[in-house]
Amino acid sequence: MTTTTESFAKLCSSAVTDDATPIKSLVFKPKTPKSATPIPIVVIALQSTTTPSSLIAQLTGTKDPRLAKDDLIKTFFAAPSAGEFNLGHLLNNSTSEYHLLIDQHLVDLKDSTILKLNGNLFIEKSKAIEYLNELKVAKLQSNIDFTTEVKPQNTSKQQPKDKKEKKALAPSNATLEDAKLIGITVDKALDFPGWYQQVLTKGEMLDYYDVSGCYILRPTSYAIWENIQTYFDSKIKKMGVRNAYFPMFVSSRVLEKEKDHIEGFAPEVAWVTKAGSSDLEEPVAIRPTSETVIYPYYAKWVQSHRDLPLRLNQWCSVVRWEFKHPQPFLRTREFLWQEGHTAFLSEEEAKEEVLEILHHYANIYKELLAVPVVQGKKTEKEKFAGASFTTTVEGYIPQTGRGIQGGTSHHLGQNFSKMFNLSVENPLGSEHPKVFAYQNSWGLSTRSIGVMVMVHSDNKGLVIPPRVAENQAVIIPVGITKKTSIEQRELIHESAKEIEAQLRKNDIRVFGDYNDNYTPGWKFSQYELKGIPLRIELGPKDFEKQQVVVVRRNDSKKIIVPISELTETLPKIMDDMHEVMYQKAKDAFDTHRVTIHDWKDFVPTLNKKNVIVAPWCGVMECEEDIKDSSARKDDGEEFEVDEKAPSMGAKSLCIPFEQPTMKDGQKCIKCNRNAVNYCMFGRSY
Ligand code: 87F
């Protein structure tokens, strides 16, 4: 036995358990040219599950996979033979990739189920899943439904020629079998990045594009952005902010004006250097943010203190040519945002606005996206270099245990007004020195949509909070069979259409799906995948009782509602859903935001997917030390196996406005200095 399989053996027991569920571990080898190295396919399934190789081929995009012979299994996993191969041998391969497919029936078992492996080894299901999840080089696909029918290849030869044949291939016959292929095939808990990609693309939120780091926002996600816009736009207009639009191009001369602050960002600035085939005389930059575009005009427009405050906002896209791994919504080379830029005569007014805006940001997360955030101030190290201070809303992604910045509101003091000469005569008289304006800038982007998806969506697809969903409800006629008379069928369709019109009149965003070619079951899966908050089912029996069945996407709760009460009940159901979704997310954040006082607890706590609140001295070198010292996944007892993939260190996320009470003489979590406040630290996006 090798050392690695020994560590797997520790998870197992050899005590015979009579009612254990037997599982099989199979290795397949796809057909490859002789000169190529095959990528093996490992299938972990219940003994009772049939695992057709045609489906395995389709899922892995490989050709003709066959059960692998002993030599391949020896080479890849150092197992003595195919017959003796089990989960433990996967640890022997830490360098070359392989596919790993996990049976849905296995994932669906209770966590405490005891699984029987070959070699008379027994392991608890939860431990096995956790173990599989940690495997580094596996291309993991989980929740595989091995009963799924394999889709025929769509070659022109196979296209149905006449109407009769066409009908035979219509979805009402393929029904749920097809839905299973179209649905999410990756478990959120097992392969979070793979799950995120599937949820977004199959949910029709977004599509990939042929420029790396750029994505298409499809109507479903753009509608969410529009709802955020409508909400925030009305809030800032009430505050006296006006919208405007400035050009997207910045001359190098103007961009240079902000030299000190731009310096660190310079590598990310994208430039237009050509028109057609000829070089531009002077290249122009594409705005990464608009301070340098806007402030020269503020200086021009503000001539007297009566021209202040000047408060403008623009909705636009910006470009930052990131080189880090792009992630839809979270890190993209072009993204949509709003940027507010304001100038005041007094510092107090400006500072008041910074917090008011931050409060609106927190409410976009809480009241629209049902996502909890912590409000606070950035440390000197993490603030925007051009700001006198930066405030932020910080979110949390449970599956990765990482913090994520959700929006920032900066007080710029007089830093920019002095640079751009944005000044007015002193209202006290010309004998007094001129006053430079006090400025703020603030921004929130489409990243917020990514956070919302990561927090709420599940293995059935998107879960969109009702207040931002493009469509809040879908009406689906159900229970219509061959025996249902034409009259009855028409009555149900008409009633559904009436309900639709009535709800729409009351500003509920609803549509009906009356397509007879698809079964209700197929439609249910489709709208679950797309995250429509409510499904309204209307069948013959419901019609008789003048009621509908309302099903909530977030928790599958079913509620019977009299048709006459639907318009008043649906908003209440949606408010309750929102509350439940928010509370669930808040519980996750609250239980994973851990207050500690000893450095020895820092890394182990961090490694349990927590963010940390700890007393801190406020010294930048100490913050850097915390980041460096937490960079490796060392929980104090065991070092990470894969030295090449060290986990990132913890950054300071913010100094939360809501502070635990500080004990007299409390020391910093890391150094010997006295603590000045509690700071939230975490691995972050
Ligand atoms: C990337 C390239 C060039 C961030 C950049 O947060 C410049 C920058 O100035 C840059 N990335 N920033 C800071 C943006 C500050 C501020 N701007 C207005 C905001 C909110 C909206």
XYZ file of C-alpha atoms and ligand atoms in Angstrom:
706
model
C 0.000 0.000 0.000
C 1.352 3.465 -0.832
C 1.357 6.316 1.709
C -1.469 8.087 -0.053
C -3.843 5.147 -0.072
C -2.979 4.700 3.592
C -4.413 8.131 4.302
C -7.579 7.110 2.454
C -7.720 3.950 4.522
C -7.959 6.142 7.626
C -11.346 7.379 6.384
C -12.559 3.796 6.081
C -13.446 1.035 8.445
C -12.953 -2.683 7.946
C -15.665 -3.597 10.462
C -18.228 -5.498 8.393
C -21.553 -3.679 8.176
C -24.289 -6.000 6.964
C -26.637 -3.372 5.554
C -23.928 -1.375 3.762
C -24.671 -0.186 0.214
C -22.224 -1.687 -2.288
C -20.651 0.695 -4.770
C -18.426 0.117 -7.771
C -15.375 2.009 -8.987
C -14.798 1.549 -12.706
C -12.113 2.890 -14.990
C -12.797 3.402 -18.690
C -10.347 4.118 -21.466
C -11.630 6.129 -24.427
C -10.489 5.392 -27.959
C -7.502 7.584 -28.815
C -4.839 7.489 -31.524
C -1.986 5.168 -30.527
C 0.447 8.050 -30.105
C -1.846 9.995 -27.718
C -2.070 9.525 -23.951
C -5.656 8.617 -23.064
C -7.513 10.523 -20.360
C -9.083 7.782 -18.225
C -12.663 8.037 -17.045
C -13.423 6.930 -13.508
C -17.029 6.107 -12.702
C -18.170 5.830 -9.092
C -21.684 4.436 -8.883
C -23.999 2.249 -6.870
C -23.451 -1.421 -7.678
C -27.062 -1.499 -8.868
C -26.674 1.355 -11.354
C -26.071 0.477 -14.985
C -23.488 2.807 -16.508
C -23.826 2.717 -20.296
C -20.643 3.575 -22.134
C -22.589 5.566 -24.754
C -23.669 7.997 -22.047
C -20.170 8.090 -20.566
C -18.880 8.999 -24.028
C -21.406 11.799 -24.343
C -20.749 13.227 -20.883
C -16.996 13.280 -21.306
C -16.936 14.166 -24.978
C -14.872 11.044 -25.699
C -15.102 8.247 -28.212
C -16.024 4.680 -27.511
C -14.914 4.266 -23.872
C -14.200 0.653 -22.825
C -13.377 -0.805 -19.414
C -9.662 -0.252 -18.925
C -7.163 -3.075 -18.656
C -4.895 -3.667 -15.663
C -1.866 -1.950 -17.234
C -3.616 1.403 -17.637
C -4.980 1.217 -14.108
C -1.513 0.399 -12.815
C 0.046 3.302 -14.734
C -2.497 5.906 -13.725
C -3.567 4.877 -10.244
C -0.980 2.361 -9.032
C -3.730 -0.144 -8.282
C -2.736 -3.817 -8.551
C -5.556 -4.640 -10.995
C -8.884 -3.426 -12.344
C -10.688 -5.766 -9.963
C -8.922 -4.346 -6.929
C -9.254 -0.694 -7.932
C -11.222 1.528 -5.546
C -11.624 5.189 -4.559
C -8.462 5.178 -2.485
C -6.255 4.656 -5.537
C -7.322 8.014 -6.973
C -4.942 9.616 -4.476
C -2.024 7.914 -6.190
C -2.508 10.148 -9.192
C -1.769 13.788 -8.436
C -0.374 14.802 -11.807
C -2.311 13.574 -14.820
C -5.924 14.508 -15.474
C -8.809 12.088 -15.490
C -12.592 12.351 -15.716
C -14.540 11.484 -12.604
C -18.262 10.753 -12.933
C -20.379 10.257 -9.846
C -23.753 8.552 -9.872
C -26.691 10.708 -8.777
C -28.166 7.789 -6.826
C -25.000 7.727 -4.749
C -25.053 11.491 -4.123
C -28.731 11.253 -3.141
C -28.077 8.723 -0.342
C -28.307 9.918 3.261
C -24.962 11.275 4.513
C -24.741 8.595 7.193
C -25.155 5.669 4.753
C -22.281 3.191 4.929
C -20.853 2.318 1.530
C -19.139 -0.969 0.822
C -16.090 -0.801 -1.442
C -14.257 -3.785 -2.801
C -11.546 -5.211 -0.568
C -14.060 -5.267 2.301
C -13.594 -1.599 3.068
C -16.473 0.495 4.409
C -16.827 4.264 4.320
C -19.526 6.732 5.315
C -21.134 8.369 2.271
C -20.443 11.941 3.492
C -16.736 11.108 3.953
C -16.533 9.546 0.510
C -18.117 12.580 -1.145
C -15.892 14.983 0.765
C -12.869 12.932 -0.272
C -13.884 12.908 -3.961
C -14.461 16.634 -3.805
C -10.900 17.274 -2.650
C -9.245 15.410 -5.516
C -7.145 17.925 -7.386
C -6.704 16.685 -10.935
C -10.123 15.111 -11.397
C -12.435 16.640 -14.012
C -15.416 16.083 -11.813
C -19.006 15.688 -12.948
C -21.405 14.733 -10.261
C -25.105 13.909 -9.985
C -24.988 11.886 -13.168
C -28.293 10.270 -13.998
C -27.114 7.124 -15.750
C -30.655 6.339 -16.893
C -30.569 9.402 -19.182
C -31.156 8.541 -22.802
C -28.318 9.389 -25.099
C -29.207 12.160 -27.516
C -28.982 11.072 -31.145
C -26.420 13.048 -33.121
C -28.138 15.677 -35.236
C -26.796 14.795 -38.622
C -28.853 15.776 -41.610
C -29.402 12.103 -42.412
C -31.253 11.697 -39.161
C -33.585 14.641 -39.705
C -37.155 13.411 -39.869
C -38.454 13.517 -43.398
C -42.165 13.554 -42.940
C -44.592 14.850 -40.358
C -45.210 11.481 -38.803
C -41.563 10.960 -38.034
C -41.206 14.509 -36.768
C -43.894 13.873 -34.196
C -42.134 10.786 -32.974
C -39.102 12.920 -32.072
C -41.111 15.773 -30.529
C -40.249 16.654 -26.942
C -43.526 15.361 -25.566
C -42.186 11.896 -26.289
C -38.623 12.540 -25.246
C -39.910 14.566 -22.271
C -37.989 14.333 -19.013
C -35.278 12.139 -20.412
C -34.179 15.112 -22.448
C -34.684 17.481 -19.557
C -32.154 15.507 -17.570
C -29.504 16.149 -20.191
C -30.418 19.778 -20.483
C -30.441 20.198 -16.697
C -27.500 20.801 -14.362
C -25.200 17.787 -14.218
C -22.662 19.118 -11.702
C -23.150 19.311 -7.945
C -22.777 22.792 -6.406
C -21.072 21.279 -3.368
C -18.640 19.157 -5.383
C -17.540 21.261 -8.335
C -18.494 24.853 -7.669
C -16.852 26.453 -10.761
C -18.364 23.819 -13.087
C -21.737 24.258 -11.435
C -21.541 28.069 -11.726
C -20.796 27.864 -15.433
C -23.676 25.451 -16.087
C -26.175 27.393 -13.997
C -25.395 30.594 -15.896
C -25.357 29.146 -19.402
C -28.170 26.605 -19.067
C -30.230 29.146 -17.114
C -29.744 31.484 -20.111
C -28.265 34.284 -18.021
C -25.074 34.564 -19.985
C -23.124 33.234 -22.896
C -19.432 32.934 -23.538
C -17.828 35.099 -26.193
C -14.768 34.739 -28.380
C -12.856 37.532 -26.652
C -11.493 36.107 -23.412
C -12.943 37.720 -20.295
C -15.979 39.108 -22.151
C -19.460 37.644 -21.849
C -22.899 38.248 -23.285
C -25.559 39.310 -20.806
C -28.713 37.645 -22.082
C -32.170 39.137 -21.355
C -32.579 37.198 -18.080
C -29.541 38.793 -16.478
C -29.953 42.149 -18.191
C -33.480 42.386 -16.733
C -31.998 41.895 -13.258
C -29.560 44.708 -13.962
C -32.447 46.896 -15.145
C -34.292 46.245 -11.897
C -31.203 47.238 -9.920
C -30.928 50.343 -12.101
C -34.556 51.342 -11.565
C -34.232 50.986 -7.801
C -30.933 52.809 -7.389
C -31.707 55.452 -10.000
C -34.825 56.499 -8.134
C -32.938 56.583 -4.800
C -30.156 58.828 -6.092
C -32.546 61.096 -7.985
C -34.376 61.667 -4.707
C -31.021 62.717 -3.247
C -30.554 65.263 -6.029
C -28.159 63.297 -8.232
C -28.624 63.698 -12.023
C -27.628 61.306 -14.785
C -25.237 62.253 -17.590
C -23.009 60.496 -20.075
C -19.322 61.115 -20.728
C -17.260 59.661 -23.596
C -15.617 56.279 -23.235
C -12.269 57.446 -24.656
C -9.581 59.158 -22.621
C -6.567 60.880 -24.110
C -3.249 59.845 -22.616
C -2.628 63.443 -21.547
C -5.792 63.474 -19.433
C -5.314 59.954 -18.080
C -1.796 60.929 -16.987
C -3.261 63.673 -14.804
C -4.212 61.055 -12.289
C -0.743 59.571 -12.518
C -0.281 58.745 -8.830
C -3.459 56.743 -8.612
C -3.356 55.275 -12.088
C 0.146 53.907 -11.606
C -0.883 50.616 -10.040
C -3.750 50.190 -12.476
C -1.823 51.093 -15.661
C -1.295 47.495 -16.886
C -5.060 47.043 -17.040
C -5.778 50.068 -19.220
C -6.772 49.126 -22.789
C -5.723 51.430 -25.651
C -7.020 52.040 -29.149
C -3.964 52.432 -31.335
C -5.330 51.946 -34.838
C -8.170 52.985 -37.095
C -8.387 50.479 -39.894
C -4.823 49.793 -40.844
C -3.322 53.157 -39.995
C -1.846 54.056 -36.621
C -3.606 56.779 -34.655
C -1.534 59.904 -34.178
C -2.314 59.749 -30.504
C -3.622 56.496 -29.029
C -6.673 56.852 -26.810
C -7.455 54.803 -23.725
C -10.803 53.167 -22.998
C -12.107 54.325 -19.604
C -11.367 51.969 -16.742
C -13.224 54.502 -14.518
C -14.075 58.123 -15.314
C -12.452 60.416 -12.730
C -10.028 61.879 -15.266
C -12.724 62.164 -17.930
C -15.190 64.001 -15.715
C -13.231 66.212 -13.329
C -11.783 68.669 -15.889
C -15.381 69.537 -16.785
C -16.390 69.856 -13.138
C -13.591 72.398 -12.794
C -14.924 74.228 -15.845
C -18.582 74.137 -14.803
C -18.123 75.140 -11.172
C -17.384 78.843 -11.062
C -19.047 79.906 -7.839
C -20.100 78.194 -4.614
C -23.636 78.485 -5.969
C -22.693 75.834 -8.555
C -22.154 73.347 -5.733
C -23.065 70.704 -4.929
C -22.563 69.121 -8.328
C -23.785 65.570 -8.288
C -23.750 63.399 -11.420
C -24.016 59.715 -12.084
C -23.487 57.703 -15.219
C -24.609 54.226 -16.193
C -22.030 52.790 -18.539
C -19.535 50.052 -19.157
C -15.851 50.206 -18.309
C -12.916 48.156 -19.516
C -10.152 46.723 -17.345
C -7.869 44.333 -19.180
C -7.453 41.869 -16.330
C -4.894 39.098 -16.643
C -6.135 37.037 -13.735
C -8.478 34.160 -14.519
C -11.773 35.719 -15.686
C -15.046 34.714 -14.060
C -18.495 35.567 -15.411
C -19.884 38.642 -13.616
C -17.160 38.602 -10.939
C -14.061 39.406 -12.969
C -14.674 40.429 -16.567
C -12.746 42.673 -18.917
C -15.759 44.808 -19.701
C -18.504 45.268 -17.165
C -21.571 47.416 -16.584
C -21.735 49.699 -13.587
C -22.868 53.057 -12.369
C -20.306 55.558 -11.286
C -21.365 58.546 -9.218
C -19.134 61.597 -8.969
C -20.084 64.425 -6.647
C -18.561 67.667 -5.409
C -19.553 69.694 -2.331
C -18.583 72.924 -0.628
C -18.343 71.306 2.788
C -16.643 68.172 3.972
C -19.605 67.240 6.202
C -22.116 67.176 3.356
C -19.771 65.000 1.290
C -19.148 62.547 4.101
C -22.848 62.272 4.773
C -23.457 61.301 1.155
C -20.768 58.592 1.208
C -22.688 56.743 3.896
C -26.074 57.366 2.368
C -24.908 55.754 -0.878
C -23.332 52.843 0.974
C -26.656 52.310 2.696
C -28.397 52.142 -0.710
C -25.806 49.588 -1.856
C -26.441 47.456 1.228
C -30.147 47.660 0.458
C -29.696 46.608 -3.172
C -28.143 43.441 -1.769
C -30.584 42.981 1.091
C -33.892 44.172 -0.355
C -33.485 43.237 -4.027
C -30.975 40.387 -4.217
C -31.707 38.857 -0.772
C -27.975 38.782 -0.086
C -26.527 39.812 3.291
C -23.525 42.152 3.357
C -21.318 43.687 6.020
C -20.813 47.438 5.783
C -17.503 48.892 6.788
C -14.419 50.907 5.994
C -11.439 49.673 3.988
C -8.027 49.726 5.647
C -5.389 52.169 4.340
C -3.845 49.311 2.361
C -7.087 48.312 0.653
C -8.708 51.732 0.076
C -8.760 53.408 -3.361
C -5.415 55.234 -3.544
C -7.110 58.462 -4.612
C -9.526 58.458 -1.681
C -9.239 59.895 1.780
C -11.274 56.879 2.869
C -13.210 54.066 1.188
C -16.376 52.450 2.489
C -17.547 49.080 1.231
C -20.223 46.412 1.353
C -18.717 42.926 1.659
C -20.518 39.715 0.792
C -19.649 36.059 1.394
C -19.723 32.975 -0.847
C -20.361 29.900 1.345
C -19.050 27.215 -1.074
C -15.608 28.778 -1.282
C -15.615 30.541 2.074
C -14.410 33.691 0.343
C -15.397 37.314 0.885
C -16.402 39.484 -2.061
C -16.494 43.251 -2.408
C -19.994 44.252 -3.471
C -19.709 48.008 -4.046
C -17.609 50.930 -2.849
C -18.317 54.509 -1.854
C -15.272 56.751 -1.542
C -14.713 60.093 0.111
C -12.042 61.726 -2.025
C -11.491 64.710 0.265
C -9.773 67.457 -1.749
C -7.302 65.104 -3.451
C -8.823 65.391 -6.911
C -10.176 68.933 -6.613
C -6.619 70.157 -5.980
C -5.319 68.117 -8.906
C -7.992 69.392 -11.314
C -8.392 72.833 -9.745
C -12.040 72.321 -8.883
C -12.406 75.349 -6.617
C -14.659 78.299 -5.805
C -14.206 81.656 -4.158
C -14.613 81.481 -0.433
C -18.255 82.296 0.467
C -16.835 84.342 3.375
C -15.328 86.812 0.915
C -12.505 87.183 -1.578
C -10.034 88.042 1.203
C -10.350 84.412 2.350
C -8.524 81.633 0.516
C -10.411 79.849 -2.284
C -12.071 76.601 -1.315
C -11.339 73.341 -3.087
C -14.430 71.156 -3.389
C -14.858 68.036 -1.288
C -15.585 65.078 -3.538
C -16.973 61.563 -3.506
C -17.155 58.775 -6.035
C -19.117 55.559 -5.788
C -19.734 52.498 -7.921
C -21.695 49.254 -8.057
C -21.441 46.802 -10.941
C -22.982 43.709 -12.555
C -20.708 41.691 -10.251
C -23.688 41.910 -7.863
C -25.596 39.533 -10.166
C -22.833 36.928 -9.903
C -22.923 37.124 -6.116
C -26.705 36.649 -6.184
C -26.414 33.562 -8.412
C -23.668 31.995 -6.292
C -25.553 32.568 -3.058
C -29.036 31.322 -4.007
C -28.951 28.968 -6.965
C -28.957 25.196 -6.523
C -28.542 21.863 -8.300
C -31.764 22.364 -10.232
C -30.530 25.645 -11.673
C -30.994 29.343 -11.064
C -32.910 30.649 -8.090
C -33.733 34.306 -8.738
C -35.148 36.458 -5.953
C -38.667 37.614 -6.934
C -38.037 41.369 -6.740
C -35.441 41.315 -9.506
C -36.682 38.392 -11.603
C -37.665 39.302 -15.164
C -40.620 36.907 -14.865
C -41.935 36.300 -11.376
C -44.403 33.522 -12.193
C -45.240 31.052 -14.917
C -48.699 29.531 -15.333
C -48.721 25.912 -16.470
C -51.888 23.913 -17.229
C -51.544 20.430 -15.685
C -53.445 17.138 -15.507
C -54.713 17.308 -19.067
C -54.883 13.771 -20.461
C -56.293 12.063 -23.521
C -59.515 11.670 -21.578
C -59.873 15.410 -20.989
C -62.574 16.774 -23.274
C -61.817 19.571 -25.702
C -64.282 21.812 -23.849
C -62.570 21.201 -20.528
C -59.166 21.800 -22.076
C -60.342 25.108 -23.503
C -61.892 26.151 -20.208
C -58.585 25.596 -18.441
C -56.609 27.493 -21.060
C -59.050 30.383 -20.967
C -59.064 30.483 -17.195
C -55.238 30.456 -17.172
C -55.175 33.323 -19.637
C -57.620 35.302 -17.516
C -55.473 34.743 -14.455
C -52.464 35.892 -16.442
C -54.194 39.104 -17.540
C -55.457 39.822 -14.047
C -52.046 39.365 -12.470
C -50.356 41.452 -15.124
C -52.848 44.244 -14.498
C -51.647 44.142 -10.910
C -47.991 44.502 -11.918
C -47.035 40.900 -11.327
C -44.614 39.807 -14.037
C -46.215 36.614 -15.301
C -46.550 34.538 -18.439
C -48.302 31.308 -19.354
C -46.874 28.275 -21.122
C -49.689 26.676 -23.103
C -47.556 24.686 -25.507
C -49.157 21.243 -25.899
C -46.019 19.680 -27.320
C -44.292 19.588 -23.950
C -45.403 17.753 -20.838
C -45.903 19.685 -17.587
C -42.923 17.793 -16.130
C -40.647 19.015 -18.913
C -41.876 22.575 -18.338
C -41.353 22.331 -14.576
C -37.683 21.414 -15.057
C -37.227 24.154 -17.651
C -38.538 26.906 -15.414
C -36.688 25.540 -12.407
C -33.506 25.709 -14.460
C -34.323 29.309 -15.359
C -35.067 30.269 -11.762
C -38.614 31.605 -12.249
C -39.674 32.297 -8.635
C -43.228 30.903 -8.808
C -44.980 28.190 -10.757
C -48.768 28.361 -10.897
C -50.371 25.021 -11.747
C -53.949 24.844 -12.941
C -55.560 21.433 -13.582
C -59.129 20.205 -14.140
C -59.661 19.518 -10.430
C -58.243 22.896 -9.462
C -60.504 24.507 -12.003
C -63.544 22.814 -10.455
C -62.528 24.153 -7.051
C -61.568 27.529 -8.540
C -58.047 27.308 -7.106
C -54.452 26.995 -8.251
C -51.361 25.329 -6.813
C -48.480 27.771 -6.349
C -44.980 26.269 -6.061
C -42.029 28.320 -4.755
C -38.717 27.860 -6.602
C -36.518 28.471 -3.557
C -37.891 25.732 -1.293
C -40.438 23.812 -3.446
C -43.210 24.722 -0.985
C -46.701 24.236 -2.439
C -49.536 26.569 -1.540
C -53.161 26.192 -2.643
C -54.638 29.591 -3.420
C -58.247 30.418 -4.425
C -58.182 32.115 -7.837
C -60.142 35.040 -6.422
C -57.361 35.733 -3.890
C -54.386 35.326 -6.195
C -53.624 38.992 -6.852
C -53.403 39.817 -3.166
C -51.712 36.556 -2.106
C -48.873 36.332 -4.651
C -47.089 39.516 -3.487
C -47.240 38.188 0.081
C -45.839 34.819 -0.994
C -43.029 36.588 -2.857
C -42.218 38.792 0.137
C -42.064 35.700 2.308
C -39.818 33.907 -0.209
C -37.524 36.904 -0.242
C -37.344 36.882 3.541
C -36.653 33.118 3.681
C -33.920 33.402 1.029
C -32.306 36.323 2.817
C -32.436 34.613 6.212
C -30.920 31.410 4.838
C -28.059 33.355 3.253
C -27.633 35.480 6.380
C -27.455 32.399 8.608
C -24.691 31.040 6.370
C -22.731 34.305 6.538
C -23.321 34.718 10.285
C -22.174 31.200 11.142
C -19.104 31.587 8.912
C -18.048 34.961 10.287
C -16.099 33.911 13.325
C -14.685 36.221 15.973
C -11.355 35.021 17.344
C -8.616 36.453 19.549
C -5.683 34.028 19.196
C -3.423 33.818 16.170
C -3.210 30.030 16.571
C -6.916 29.866 15.621
C -6.556 32.115 12.557
C -5.496 29.719 9.797
C -7.520 26.712 11.027
C -10.629 28.938 11.208
C -9.922 30.352 7.762
C -9.470 26.853 6.351
C -12.958 25.937 7.494
C -14.350 28.357 4.903
C -14.838 31.155 7.388
C -14.109 34.841 7.326
C -12.602 36.125 10.525
C -13.337 39.090 12.747
C -10.344 39.780 14.959
C -8.842 42.597 17.037
C -6.201 44.369 15.003
C -3.573 47.085 15.476
C -4.286 48.961 12.234
C -0.632 48.823 11.090
C -0.111 48.109 7.383
C 2.955 45.885 7.889
C 0.929 43.738 10.269
C -1.846 43.414 7.668
C 0.750 42.264 5.121
C 2.159 39.826 7.662
C -1.330 38.379 8.248
C -1.738 37.858 4.522
C 1.655 36.182 4.129
C 1.287 34.008 7.198
C -2.107 32.714 6.143
C -1.119 32.050 2.534
C -0.564 28.324 2.889
C -3.270 25.920 3.753
C -1.632 24.837 6.942
C -4.128 24.061 9.652
C -1.428 23.658 12.255
C -1.436 19.879 12.060
C -1.318 18.887 8.437
C 0.268 20.649 5.516
C -1.498 20.779 2.232
C -0.559 17.821 0.020
C -0.180 19.803 -3.177
C 2.569 22.327 -2.527
C 2.148 23.815 -5.991
C -1.345 25.064 -5.263
C -1.041 27.053 -2.057
C -4.211 28.791 -0.981
C -4.230 32.539 -1.063
C -3.648 34.481 2.104
C -6.320 36.399 3.992
C -6.777 40.042 3.097
C -8.491 42.591 5.251
C -12.032 42.868 3.858
C -13.175 45.804 5.950
C -13.369 47.290 9.400
C -17.057 46.629 10.051
C -19.107 49.593 11.245
C -20.739 47.233 13.725
C -17.931 46.429 16.152
C -17.741 43.883 18.973
C -16.897 45.549 22.301
C -13.173 45.824 22.728
C -11.636 44.756 26.040
C -9.245 47.220 27.713
C -5.685 46.357 26.746
C -6.798 43.941 24.008
C -3.812 42.947 21.854
C -3.751 42.632 18.063
C -4.449 39.100 16.758
C -1.034 38.983 15.053
C 1.444 41.277 16.771
C 2.215 42.686 20.184
C 0.672 46.082 19.592
C -2.602 47.144 21.146
C -5.661 46.549 18.982
C -7.485 49.647 17.727
C -10.552 47.911 16.307
C -11.921 44.613 15.054
C -11.184 43.937 11.396
C -12.802 41.377 9.090
C -10.237 39.210 7.257
C -10.782 36.542 4.644
C -9.716 34.946 1.407
C -11.450 36.958 -1.255
C -12.399 37.356 -4.913
C -8.251 50.126 -13.288
C -7.545 50.793 -14.253
C -7.356 52.152 -14.155
C -9.998 50.844 -10.219
C -8.781 50.817 -12.215
O -14.371 52.567 -7.148
C -7.874 52.856 -13.091
C -8.596 52.198 -12.102
O -9.017 54.089 -10.788
C -9.148 52.880 -10.951
N -9.484 50.158 -11.251
N -9.836 52.164 -10.065
C -10.469 52.806 -8.901
C -11.872 53.239 -9.170
C -12.347 54.188 -8.151
C -13.819 54.586 -8.205
N -14.222 55.182 -9.430
C -15.599 55.590 -9.537
C -14.745 53.529 -7.772
C -16.187 53.751 -7.952
C -16.588 54.563 -9.130
